[in-house]
mmCIF file of C-alpha atoms in Angstrom:
data_model
loop_
_atom_site.group_PDB
_atom_site.id
_atom_site.type_symbol
_atom_site.label_atom_id
_atom_site.label_comp_id
_atom_site.label_asym_id
_atom_site.label_seq_id
_atom_site.Cartn_x
_atom_site.Cartn_y
_atom_site.Cartn_z
ATOM 1 C CA MET A 193 77.859 136.060 104.461
ATOM 2 C CA THR A 194 77.021 133.174 102.127
ATOM 3 C CA GLY A 195 77.059 129.550 103.184
ATOM 4 C CA SER A 196 75.623 126.250 101.933
ATOM 5 C CA ARG A 197 72.811 123.963 103.008
ATOM 6 C CA ALA A 198 72.673 120.353 101.880
ATOM 7 C CA SER A 199 72.088 116.756 102.897
ATOM 8 C CA TRP A 200 75.103 114.531 103.175
ATOM 9 C CA ARG A 201 76.269 111.151 104.408
ATOM 10 C CA LEU A 202 79.189 111.058 106.810
ATOM 11 C CA MET A 203 81.442 108.153 107.793
ATOM 12 C CA THR A 204 84.371 107.817 110.134
ATOM 13 C CA PRO A 205 87.774 107.824 108.377
ATOM 14 C CA SER A 206 88.829 104.315 107.418
ATOM 15 C CA GLY A 207 91.753 102.565 109.017
ATOM 16 C CA PRO A 208 94.371 100.483 107.197
ATOM 17 C CA VAL A 209 92.967 98.131 104.569
ATOM 18 C CA ARG A 210 95.362 95.420 105.751
ATOM 19 C CA PRO A 211 97.836 94.997 108.628
ATOM 20 C CA HIS A 212 100.735 97.477 108.517
ATOM 21 C CA ALA A 213 99.152 99.389 105.611
ATOM 22 C CA TYR A 214 98.670 103.158 105.535
ATOM 23 C CA ASP A 215 96.296 104.322 108.292
ATOM 24 C CA PHE A 216 94.019 107.073 106.959
ATOM 25 C CA SER A 217 92.256 107.541 110.315
ATOM 26 C CA PHE A 218 95.561 108.382 112.037
ATOM 27 C CA GLU A 219 96.306 111.214 109.621
ATOM 28 C CA SER A 220 92.698 112.418 109.671
ATOM 29 C CA TYR A 221 92.733 112.671 113.470
ATOM 30 C CA PHE A 222 95.716 115.013 113.515
ATOM 31 C CA ASP A 223 94.331 116.987 110.572
ATOM 32 C CA GLY A 224 91.211 117.682 112.619
ATOM 33 C CA LEU A 225 88.901 115.594 110.411
ATOM 34 C CA GLY A 226 86.298 113.670 112.333
ATOM 35 C CA ALA A 227 84.371 112.336 109.358
ATOM 36 C CA VAL A 228 84.377 112.067 105.569
ATOM 37 C CA GLY A 229 81.444 111.695 103.213
ATOM 38 C CA PHE A 230 79.549 112.992 100.222
ATOM 39 C CA PHE A 231 76.526 115.156 99.384
ATOM 40 C CA MET A 232 73.178 113.461 98.818
ATOM 41 C CA ARG A 233 72.028 116.402 96.651
ATOM 42 C CA ASP A 234 73.396 119.682 95.310
ATOM 43 C CA PRO A 235 74.125 122.239 98.039
ATOM 44 C CA GLU A 236 71.950 125.344 98.211
ATOM 45 C CA PRO A 237 73.422 128.794 98.970
ATOM 46 C CA VAL A 238 72.045 130.408 102.133
ATOM 47 C CA GLU A 239 72.829 133.541 104.136
ATOM 48 C CA ILE A 240 74.512 132.913 107.474
ATOM 49 C CA GLU A 241 75.717 135.157 110.265
ATOM 50 C CA PRO A 242 79.295 136.364 109.872
ATOM 51 C CA LEU A 243 81.947 134.938 112.141
ATOM 52 C CA PRO A 244 83.157 137.193 114.943
ATOM 53 C CA GLY A 245 86.383 139.210 114.840
ATOM 54 C CA ALA A 246 89.527 137.655 113.447
ATOM 55 C CA ARG A 247 87.752 134.442 112.453
ATOM 56 C CA GLN A 248 85.779 136.368 109.850
ATOM 57 C CA TRP A 249 88.992 137.809 108.385
ATOM 58 C CA VAL A 250 90.581 134.355 108.271
ATOM 59 C CA GLN A 251 87.469 132.948 106.597
ATOM 60 C CA ARG A 252 87.507 135.670 103.945
ATOM 61 C CA MET A 253 91.203 135.163 103.238
ATOM 62 C CA SER A 254 90.697 131.414 102.978
ATOM 63 C CA SER A 255 87.755 131.864 100.603
ATOM 64 C CA SER A 256 89.705 134.311 98.435
ATOM 65 C CA LEU A 257 92.686 131.985 98.262
ATOM 66 C CA GLN A 258 90.483 129.026 97.365
ATOM 67 C CA GLY A 259 88.841 131.102 94.643
ATOM 68 C CA LEU A 260 92.282 131.977 93.250
ATOM 69 C CA ARG A 261 93.277 128.300 93.218
ATOM 70 C CA GLU A 262 90.110 127.292 91.413
ATOM 71 C CA SER A 263 90.523 130.080 88.851
ATOM 72 C CA LEU A 264 94.125 129.048 88.186
ATOM 73 C CA ALA A 265 93.138 125.390 87.841
ATOM 74 C CA ALA A 266 90.310 126.245 85.427
ATOM 75 C CA ARG A 267 92.621 128.385 83.284
ATOM 76 C CA LEU A 268 95.262 125.657 83.174
ATOM 77 C CA ARG A 269 92.727 123.024 82.187
ATOM 78 C CA GLU A 270 91.371 125.303 79.456
ATOM 79 C CA ARG A 271 94.705 126.449 78.019
ATOM 80 C CA VAL A 272 96.622 123.166 78.216
ATOM 81 C CA GLY A 273 93.656 120.877 77.611
ATOM 82 C CA GLY A 274 93.036 117.173 78.058
ATOM 83 C CA ALA A 275 94.631 115.034 80.733
ATOM 84 C CA GLU A 276 97.786 117.141 80.441
ATOM 85 C CA GLY A 277 95.752 120.136 81.648
ATOM 86 C CA GLU A 278 94.687 118.158 84.723
ATOM 87 C CA VAL A 279 98.326 117.318 85.447
ATOM 88 C CA ALA A 280 99.293 120.974 84.986
ATOM 89 C CA ALA A 281 96.590 121.998 87.461
ATOM 90 C CA ALA A 282 97.908 119.404 89.928
ATOM 91 C CA LEU A 283 101.502 120.630 89.624
ATOM 92 C CA ILE A 284 100.568 124.262 90.333
ATOM 93 C CA THR A 285 97.406 124.222 92.478
ATOM 94 C CA GLY A 286 97.628 120.738 94.011
ATOM 95 C CA MET A 287 94.169 119.777 92.673
ATOM 96 C CA ARG A 288 94.699 116.187 91.496
ATOM 97 C CA GLY A 289 91.109 114.911 91.395
ATOM 98 C CA GLY A 290 90.741 115.209 87.606
ATOM 99 C CA ILE A 291 93.814 113.179 86.631
ATOM 100 C CA PRO A 292 92.773 109.906 84.928
ATOM 101 C CA GLU A 293 93.489 106.844 87.035
ATOM 102 C CA ALA A 294 95.462 105.313 84.148
ATOM 103 C CA TYR A 295 97.896 108.245 84.363
ATOM 104 C CA ASN A 296 98.255 107.811 88.123
ATOM 105 C CA GLU A 297 98.906 104.084 87.788
ATOM 106 C CA ASP A 298 101.513 104.585 85.048
ATOM 107 C CA LEU A 299 103.365 107.083 87.230
ATOM 108 C CA ARG A 300 103.222 104.793 90.267
ATOM 109 C CA ARG A 301 104.466 101.712 88.407
ATOM 110 C CA ALA A 302 107.263 103.680 86.730
ATOM 111 C CA GLY A 303 108.415 105.213 90.020
ATOM 112 C CA LEU A 304 107.417 108.730 88.967
ATOM 113 C CA ALA A 305 104.472 109.311 91.315
ATOM 114 C CA HIS A 306 106.542 111.894 93.195
ATOM 115 C CA VAL A 307 106.218 114.195 90.169
ATOM 116 C CA LEU A 308 102.556 114.859 91.052
ATOM 117 C CA ALA A 309 103.057 115.431 94.775
ATOM 118 C CA ILE A 310 104.015 119.055 95.425
ATOM 119 C CA SER A 311 107.100 118.612 97.577
ATOM 120 C CA GLY A 312 110.745 119.562 97.811
ATOM 121 C CA LEU A 313 111.391 118.834 94.134
ATOM 122 C CA HIS A 314 108.805 121.345 92.947
ATOM 123 C CA MET A 315 109.745 123.988 95.520
ATOM 124 C CA ALA A 316 113.423 123.644 94.679
ATOM 125 C CA LEU A 317 112.849 123.822 90.927
ATOM 126 C CA ALA A 318 110.651 126.911 91.326
ATOM 127 C CA ALA A 319 113.282 128.533 93.557
ATOM 128 C CA PHE A 320 116.161 127.697 91.193
ATOM 129 C CA THR A 321 114.169 129.054 88.238
ATOM 130 C CA ILE A 322 113.595 132.366 90.042
ATOM 131 C CA ILE A 323 117.200 132.573 91.224
ATOM 132 C CA GLY A 324 118.507 131.822 87.737
ATOM 133 C CA ALA A 325 116.173 134.343 86.085
ATOM 134 C CA ALA A 326 117.004 137.006 88.667
ATOM 135 C CA ARG A 327 120.764 136.475 88.359
ATOM 136 C CA LEU A 328 120.474 136.584 84.576
ATOM 137 C CA GLY A 329 118.488 139.810 84.778
ATOM 138 C CA PHE A 330 120.992 141.402 87.147
ATOM 139 C CA ALA A 331 123.813 140.384 84.798
ATOM 140 C CA VAL A 332 122.391 142.800 82.231
ATOM 141 C CA PHE A 333 123.369 145.629 84.608
ATOM 142 C CA PRO A 334 126.974 144.854 85.577
ATOM 143 C CA GLY A 335 127.444 148.151 87.398
ATOM 144 C CA PHE A 336 124.517 147.498 89.718
ATOM 145 C CA SER A 337 125.524 143.864 90.194
ATOM 146 C CA SER A 338 129.050 144.794 91.230
ATOM 147 C CA ARG A 339 127.822 147.191 93.936
ATOM 148 C CA HIS A 340 124.950 145.193 95.418
ATOM 149 C CA PRO A 341 124.486 141.658 96.825
ATOM 150 C CA VAL A 342 122.373 140.417 93.919
ATOM 151 C CA ARG A 343 122.776 136.842 95.111
ATOM 152 C CA LYS A 344 120.830 137.725 98.239
ATOM 153 C CA TYR A 345 118.215 139.615 96.252
ATOM 154 C CA ALA A 346 117.662 136.536 94.100
ATOM 155 C CA ALA A 347 117.375 134.318 97.187
ATOM 156 C CA ALA A 348 114.833 136.687 98.755
ATOM 157 C CA ALA A 349 112.776 136.703 95.555
ATOM 158 C CA ALA A 350 112.860 132.903 95.453
ATOM 159 C CA LEU A 351 111.691 132.758 99.076
ATOM 160 C CA LEU A 352 108.686 134.995 98.317
ATOM 161 C CA VAL A 353 107.769 132.989 95.208
ATOM 162 C CA CYS A 354 107.978 129.708 97.133
ATOM 163 C CA PHE A 355 105.702 131.140 99.836
ATOM 164 C CA PHE A 356 103.193 132.109 97.145
ATOM 165 C CA TYR A 357 103.532 128.610 95.673
ATOM 166 C CA LEU A 358 102.830 127.158 99.131
ATOM 167 C CA LEU A 359 99.581 129.133 99.396
ATOM 168 C CA VAL A 360 98.422 128.439 95.835
ATOM 169 C CA SER A 361 99.178 124.711 96.107
ATOM 170 C CA GLY A 362 96.788 124.319 99.037
ATOM 171 C CA SER A 363 99.403 124.304 101.824
ATOM 172 C CA GLY A 364 99.447 120.540 102.109
ATOM 173 C CA VAL A 365 101.587 118.886 104.749
ATOM 174 C CA ALA A 366 104.241 117.835 102.230
ATOM 175 C CA ALA A 367 104.328 121.357 100.764
ATOM 176 C CA GLN A 368 104.644 122.915 104.232
ATOM 177 C CA ARG A 369 107.491 120.592 105.121
ATOM 178 C CA SER A 370 109.251 121.317 101.832
ATOM 179 C CA PHE A 371 108.814 125.067 102.262
ATOM 180 C CA LEU A 372 110.329 124.917 105.750
ATOM 181 C CA MET A 373 113.338 123.013 104.437
ATOM 182 C CA LEU A 374 113.814 125.389 101.515
ATOM 183 C CA ALA A 375 113.224 128.487 103.654
ATOM 184 C CA VAL A 376 115.992 127.443 106.033
ATOM 185 C CA MET A 377 118.383 127.013 103.102
ATOM 186 C CA LEU A 378 117.443 130.328 101.439
ATOM 187 C CA LEU A 379 117.701 132.182 104.749
ATOM 188 C CA ALA A 380 121.150 130.659 105.149
ATOM 189 C CA LEU A 381 122.125 132.250 101.815
ATOM 190 C CA LEU A 382 120.783 135.606 103.012
ATOM 191 C CA PHE A 383 123.041 135.403 106.060
ATOM 192 C CA ASP A 384 126.108 134.216 104.093
ATOM 193 C CA ARG A 385 125.935 130.665 105.347
ATOM 194 C CA ALA A 386 126.211 127.389 103.446
ATOM 195 C CA ALA A 387 122.781 126.336 102.221
ATOM 196 C CA LEU A 388 122.995 122.550 101.853
ATOM 197 C CA THR A 389 124.328 121.192 105.126
ATOM 198 C CA MET A 390 123.250 118.538 107.573
ATOM 199 C CA ARG A 391 122.887 121.268 110.202
ATOM 200 C CA ASN A 392 120.314 123.157 108.134
ATOM 201 C CA LEU A 393 118.491 119.903 107.467
ATOM 202 C CA ALA A 394 118.382 119.249 111.213
ATOM 203 C CA VAL A 395 116.938 122.745 111.818
ATOM 204 C CA ALA A 396 114.217 122.091 109.247
ATOM 205 C CA ALA A 397 113.469 118.702 110.802
ATOM 206 C CA LEU A 398 113.185 120.267 114.257
ATOM 207 C CA ALA A 399 110.773 122.887 112.897
ATOM 208 C CA VAL A 400 108.565 120.151 111.436
ATOM 209 C CA ILE A 401 108.726 118.084 114.633
ATOM 210 C CA ILE A 402 107.722 121.080 116.763
ATOM 211 C CA THR A 403 104.803 122.102 114.535
ATOM 212 C CA THR A 404 103.511 118.657 113.459
ATOM 213 C CA PRO A 405 105.136 115.945 115.594
ATOM 214 C CA HIS A 406 102.794 113.218 114.311
ATOM 215 C CA GLU A 407 104.345 113.536 110.833
ATOM 216 C CA VAL A 408 107.472 111.753 112.083
ATOM 217 C CA VAL A 409 105.779 108.370 111.657
ATOM 218 C CA GLY A 410 104.308 109.268 108.250
ATOM 219 C CA PRO A 411 105.781 108.425 104.839
ATOM 220 C CA GLY A 412 106.191 112.071 103.791
ATOM 221 C CA PHE A 413 108.532 113.040 106.627
ATOM 222 C CA GLN A 414 110.572 109.859 106.459
ATOM 223 C CA MET A 415 110.996 109.833 102.672
ATOM 224 C CA SER A 416 111.647 113.577 102.321
ATOM 225 C CA PHE A 417 114.306 113.844 104.995
ATOM 226 C CA SER A 418 115.964 110.521 104.197
ATOM 227 C CA ALA A 419 116.292 111.520 100.528
ATOM 228 C CA THR A 420 117.624 114.993 101.374
ATOM 229 C CA ALA A 421 120.102 113.667 103.933
ATOM 230 C CA ALA A 422 121.343 111.020 101.507
ATOM 231 C CA LEU A 423 121.781 113.597 98.730
ATOM 232 C CA ILE A 424 123.713 115.978 100.990
ATOM 233 C CA ALA A 425 125.993 113.174 102.182
ATOM 234 C CA GLY A 426 126.363 111.713 98.691
ATOM 235 C CA TYR A 427 127.348 114.932 96.990
ATOM 236 C CA ALA A 428 129.591 115.844 99.928
ATOM 237 C CA ALA A 429 131.467 112.600 99.337
ATOM 238 C CA TRP A 430 131.653 113.380 95.613
ATOM 239 C CA ASN A 431 133.035 116.878 96.287
ATOM 240 C CA ALA A 432 135.697 115.443 98.583
ATOM 241 C CA HIS A 433 136.642 112.868 95.953
ATOM 242 C CA ARG A 434 136.869 115.562 93.283
ATOM 243 C CA GLU A 435 139.067 117.765 95.468
ATOM 244 C CA LYS A 436 141.453 114.889 96.124
ATOM 245 C CA ARG A 437 141.612 114.095 92.416
ATOM 246 C CA LEU A 438 142.327 117.728 91.530
ATOM 247 C CA ALA A 439 145.051 117.834 94.173
ATOM 248 C CA ARG A 440 146.776 114.887 92.486
ATOM 249 C CA LYS A 441 146.128 115.979 88.898
ATOM 250 C CA PRO A 442 145.561 119.631 87.886
ATOM 251 C CA TYR A 443 142.374 120.421 85.970
ATOM 252 C CA VAL A 444 142.779 120.703 82.197
ATOM 253 C CA GLU A 445 140.167 122.911 80.548
ATOM 254 C CA ARG A 446 138.332 121.314 77.647
ATOM 255 C CA ARG A 447 137.424 123.237 74.515
ATOM 256 C CA GLY A 448 134.903 122.977 71.724
ATOM 257 C CA ALA A 449 133.092 119.697 71.217
ATOM 258 C CA ALA A 450 134.994 117.998 74.041
ATOM 259 C CA LYS A 451 133.708 120.576 76.524
ATOM 260 C CA LEU A 452 130.124 120.185 75.281
ATOM 261 C CA ILE A 453 130.275 116.385 75.480
ATOM 262 C CA HIS A 454 131.755 116.629 78.986
ATOM 263 C CA LEU A 455 128.914 118.913 80.155
ATOM 264 C CA VAL A 456 126.254 116.614 78.685
ATOM 265 C CA LEU A 457 127.777 113.518 80.292
ATOM 266 C CA LEU A 458 128.178 115.363 83.591
ATOM 267 C CA SER A 459 124.510 116.400 83.543
ATOM 268 C CA ILE A 460 123.313 112.880 82.721
ATOM 269 C CA GLY A 461 125.571 111.438 85.407
ATOM 270 C CA GLY A 462 124.295 113.953 87.968
ATOM 271 C CA ILE A 463 120.671 113.078 87.232
ATOM 272 C CA ALA A 464 121.421 109.361 87.391
ATOM 273 C CA LEU A 465 123.346 109.729 90.662
ATOM 274 C CA THR A 466 120.574 111.858 92.193
ATOM 275 C CA SER A 467 117.916 109.315 91.228
ATOM 276 C CA LEU A 468 120.028 106.427 92.498
ATOM 277 C CA ILE A 469 120.810 108.060 95.860
ATOM 278 C CA ALA A 470 117.305 109.390 96.519
ATOM 279 C CA GLY A 471 115.656 106.198 95.273
ATOM 280 C CA THR A 472 117.852 103.988 97.438
ATOM 281 C CA ALA A 473 117.226 106.159 100.500
ATOM 282 C CA THR A 474 113.428 106.136 100.118
ATOM 283 C CA THR A 475 112.755 102.627 98.794
ATOM 284 C CA LEU A 476 112.707 101.040 102.244
ATOM 285 C CA TYR A 477 110.107 103.506 103.531
ATOM 286 C CA GLY A 478 108.005 103.136 100.388
ATOM 287 C CA VAL A 479 107.952 99.367 100.821
ATOM 288 C CA TRP A 480 107.042 99.678 104.506
ATOM 289 C CA HIS A 481 104.191 102.165 104.028
ATOM 290 C CA PHE A 482 102.802 101.174 100.625
ATOM 291 C CA GLN A 483 104.129 97.636 100.009
ATOM 292 C CA ARG A 484 105.270 98.685 96.528
ATOM 293 C CA ALA A 485 108.613 99.170 94.806
ATOM 294 C CA SER A 486 109.422 100.241 91.242
ATOM 295 C CA PRO A 487 112.159 98.070 89.700
ATOM 296 C CA LEU A 488 112.674 100.404 86.720
ATOM 297 C CA ALA A 489 112.465 103.664 88.691
ATOM 298 C CA LEU A 490 116.091 104.603 87.994
ATOM 299 C CA GLY A 491 115.679 104.440 84.226
ATOM 300 C CA ALA A 492 112.314 106.220 84.332
ATOM 301 C CA ASN A 493 113.674 109.052 86.468
ATOM 302 C CA LEU A 494 116.768 109.329 84.298
ATOM 303 C CA ALA A 495 114.555 109.792 81.239
ATOM 304 C CA ALA A 496 111.798 111.942 82.753
ATOM 305 C CA MET A 497 113.461 114.220 85.301
ATOM 306 C CA PRO A 498 115.415 116.320 82.747
ATOM 307 C CA VAL A 499 112.070 117.144 81.117
ATOM 308 C CA VAL A 500 110.487 118.014 84.473
ATOM 309 C CA SER A 501 113.490 120.064 85.609
ATOM 310 C CA LEU A 502 114.290 121.895 82.378
ATOM 311 C CA VAL A 503 110.880 122.158 80.682
ATOM 312 C CA VAL A 504 107.832 121.585 82.879
ATOM 313 C CA MET A 505 108.605 123.538 86.058
ATOM 314 C CA PRO A 506 110.433 126.522 84.440
ATOM 315 C CA SER A 507 107.560 126.941 81.984
ATOM 316 C CA ALA A 508 105.086 126.703 84.886
ATOM 317 C CA VAL A 509 106.879 129.555 86.665
ATOM 318 C CA ALA A 510 106.931 131.574 83.434
ATOM 319 C CA ALA A 511 103.202 130.921 82.928
ATOM 320 C CA ILE A 512 102.295 132.186 86.393
ATOM 321 C CA ALA A 513 104.504 135.253 85.937
ATOM 322 C CA THR A 514 102.967 136.165 82.561
ATOM 323 C CA MET A 515 99.366 135.178 83.349
ATOM 324 C CA PRO A 516 98.347 138.641 84.654
ATOM 325 C CA LEU A 517 99.412 140.075 81.261
ATOM 326 C CA ASN A 518 97.566 137.330 79.347
ATOM 327 C CA LEU A 519 100.878 136.227 77.823
ATOM 328 C CA ASP A 520 100.845 132.721 79.271
ATOM 329 C CA GLY A 521 99.981 130.982 75.982
ATOM 330 C CA TRP A 522 103.483 129.957 74.947
ATOM 331 C CA PRO A 523 104.690 128.897 78.441
ATOM 332 C CA LEU A 524 101.612 126.720 78.898
ATOM 333 C CA ALA A 525 102.083 125.213 75.430
ATOM 334 C CA VAL A 526 105.650 124.283 76.375
ATOM 335 C CA MET A 527 104.456 122.952 79.730
ATOM 336 C CA GLY A 528 101.791 120.834 78.030
ATOM 337 C CA TRP A 529 104.382 119.357 75.675
ATOM 338 C CA GLY A 530 106.670 118.567 78.610
ATOM 339 C CA ILE A 531 103.869 116.879 80.561
ATOM 340 C CA SER A 532 102.901 114.817 77.508
ATOM 341 C CA THR A 533 106.523 113.714 77.133
ATOM 342 C CA VAL A 534 106.765 112.728 80.810
ATOM 343 C CA MET A 535 103.530 110.737 80.589
ATOM 344 C CA SER A 536 104.785 108.939 77.461
ATOM 345 C CA ILE A 537 107.946 107.974 79.339
ATOM 346 C CA ALA A 538 105.904 106.809 82.343
ATOM 347 C CA ARG A 539 103.637 104.724 80.109
ATOM 348 C CA TRP A 540 106.596 103.108 78.327
ATOM 349 C CA PHE A 541 108.266 102.073 81.581
ATOM 350 C CA SER A 542 104.976 101.057 83.192
ATOM 351 C CA GLU A 543 104.216 98.629 80.371
ATOM 352 C CA ARG A 544 107.608 96.986 80.882
ATOM 353 C CA THR A 545 107.628 96.961 84.685
ATOM 354 C CA PRO A 546 107.119 93.562 86.316
ATOM 355 C CA ILE A 547 104.882 93.204 89.350
ATOM 356 C CA ASP A 548 105.756 95.919 91.864
ATOM 357 C CA ALA A 549 103.912 94.595 94.932
ATOM 358 C CA THR A 550 106.318 93.566 97.686
ATOM 359 C CA GLY A 551 103.960 92.600 100.503
ATOM 360 C CA ALA A 552 104.314 93.660 104.110
ATOM 361 C CA ILE A 553 107.730 93.561 105.763
ATOM 362 C CA PRO A 554 108.451 93.302 109.512
ATOM 363 C CA LEU A 555 108.922 96.507 111.482
ATOM 364 C CA GLY A 556 112.234 95.192 112.817
ATOM 365 C CA ALA A 557 113.608 94.882 109.295
ATOM 366 C CA THR A 558 112.458 98.414 108.518
ATOM 367 C CA LEU A 559 114.244 99.830 111.548
ATOM 368 C CA ARG A 560 117.459 97.843 111.192
ATOM 369 C CA LEU A 561 118.940 99.461 108.087
ATOM 370 C CA PRO A 562 118.364 103.129 109.057
ATOM 371 C CA SER A 563 119.592 102.466 112.598
ATOM 372 C CA GLY A 564 122.736 100.924 111.129
ATOM 373 C CA THR A 565 123.610 104.134 109.293
ATOM 374 C CA ARG A 566 126.042 106.294 111.216
ATOM 375 C CA CYS A 567 127.814 109.505 110.269
ATOM 376 C CA SER A 568 130.460 111.230 112.361
ATOM 377 C CA HIS A 569 130.351 115.038 112.223
ATOM 378 C CA HIS A 570 132.948 117.615 113.135
ATOM 379 C CA ASP A 571 133.202 121.377 112.819
ATOM 380 C CA HIS A 572 132.003 123.222 109.725
ATOM 381 C CA ASP A 573 129.492 120.436 108.948
ATOM 382 C CA GLU A 574 132.233 118.078 107.825
ATOM 383 C CA VAL A 575 131.076 114.513 107.415
ATOM 384 C CA GLU A 576 134.203 112.625 108.436
ATOM 385 C CA ASP A 577 132.936 109.068 108.226
ATOM 386 C CA CYS A 578 129.706 107.347 107.163
ATOM 387 C CA ARG A 579 129.041 103.655 107.632
ATOM 388 C CA ILE A 580 126.001 101.794 106.399
ATOM 389 C CA ALA A 581 125.233 98.475 108.033
ATOM 390 C CA VAL A 582 123.592 96.067 105.607
ATOM 391 C CA PRO A 583 122.440 92.720 107.026
ATOM 392 C CA GLY A 584 124.797 90.012 105.815
ATOM 393 C CA ASP A 585 127.082 92.403 103.980
ATOM 394 C CA GLY A 586 129.210 93.943 106.736
ATOM 395 C CA VAL A 587 130.008 97.635 106.970
ATOM 396 C CA PHE A 588 131.064 99.825 104.052
ATOM 397 C CA PRO A 589 132.757 103.148 104.946
ATOM 398 C CA HIS A 590 132.716 106.408 102.978
ATOM 399 C CA SER A 591 135.296 108.726 104.504
ATOM 400 C CA ASP A 592 136.477 112.332 104.300
ATOM 401 C CA ALA A 593 133.254 113.703 102.767
ATOM 402 C CA GLN A 594 132.808 117.412 103.106
ATOM 403 C CA SER A 595 129.405 118.965 102.566
ATOM 404 C CA ALA A 596 128.700 121.754 100.142
#
């Protein structure tokens, strides 16, 4: 068995750089990291004794998986090229070390830093791409589709692909949490249950709390679950409003150009509403943990997320699927163009963003707004009443919202 011998310098993980800032030592402790450091010289390969029993098998699997990740990252950097290739490698393998700092800063200032962090967005887009492709493929065989539950087959395929994505991306904490959330929703589809409900979100949250309870106080857990909960409640309220409107006024089908314009406006409105809801739900936690806020995040997400959702991630899935056949040239070219477009949008908004530093805020202020949010639930995951307490503004109700 081959190992490495080298000289290195080790240091204890650093704490917060200022009061109430992010504590790296806290996360390192629960990740099992006692020290960080760097090599003083190049490591030398040496032969070491193999690990006993199952530990040897785990070590071999881990080494093979790491080799696969590095091979994928190298191919992406070679085929896409430039800084866009580094971003492509980060989106698929989670290796973000080669991204230029200017790119990172543009994304942070524009409110698009979440694009680089493999999380629920990436898992969901990969799953939806697989489900859409599978349903489209099954539609070619109407006889088979009419006799078999192709919807469940597509959900099962998406679950397997997302598990592979979890492994290839490095199985980071955010990716694990996102996979748990998505797995609960896809399993709900397999058992003929509603996928996007507060109950399923609670199951996913319980799974994360049981496996990694320390994540509850981290930014990833708080921002992921607050955004998902807000989106479920927001679109539940929209569905209830639409049903009431249809009950008062029957739906009139649009044709031709009017139908196309309606679909385009509906898509733009959906993206804007998603960005507004998720951004509002996570801004407070971002300010508390990082002391930063992006004033132009809504506009940047409205411009960039259609490219990420419709170009970058679908082409990434197509590239991985065709890579064994050496047919990944055109998907990676499309992915590179999409990444370049997203970075141009981020740069444009970053140059026009005023100072985004907010400074530290009191813990009491951070706890007051979330604790003032209350939703009443009844059977079938119905959200009967939601009230959000805003200091100085009273209470604003949203009633009769039914989840999807």
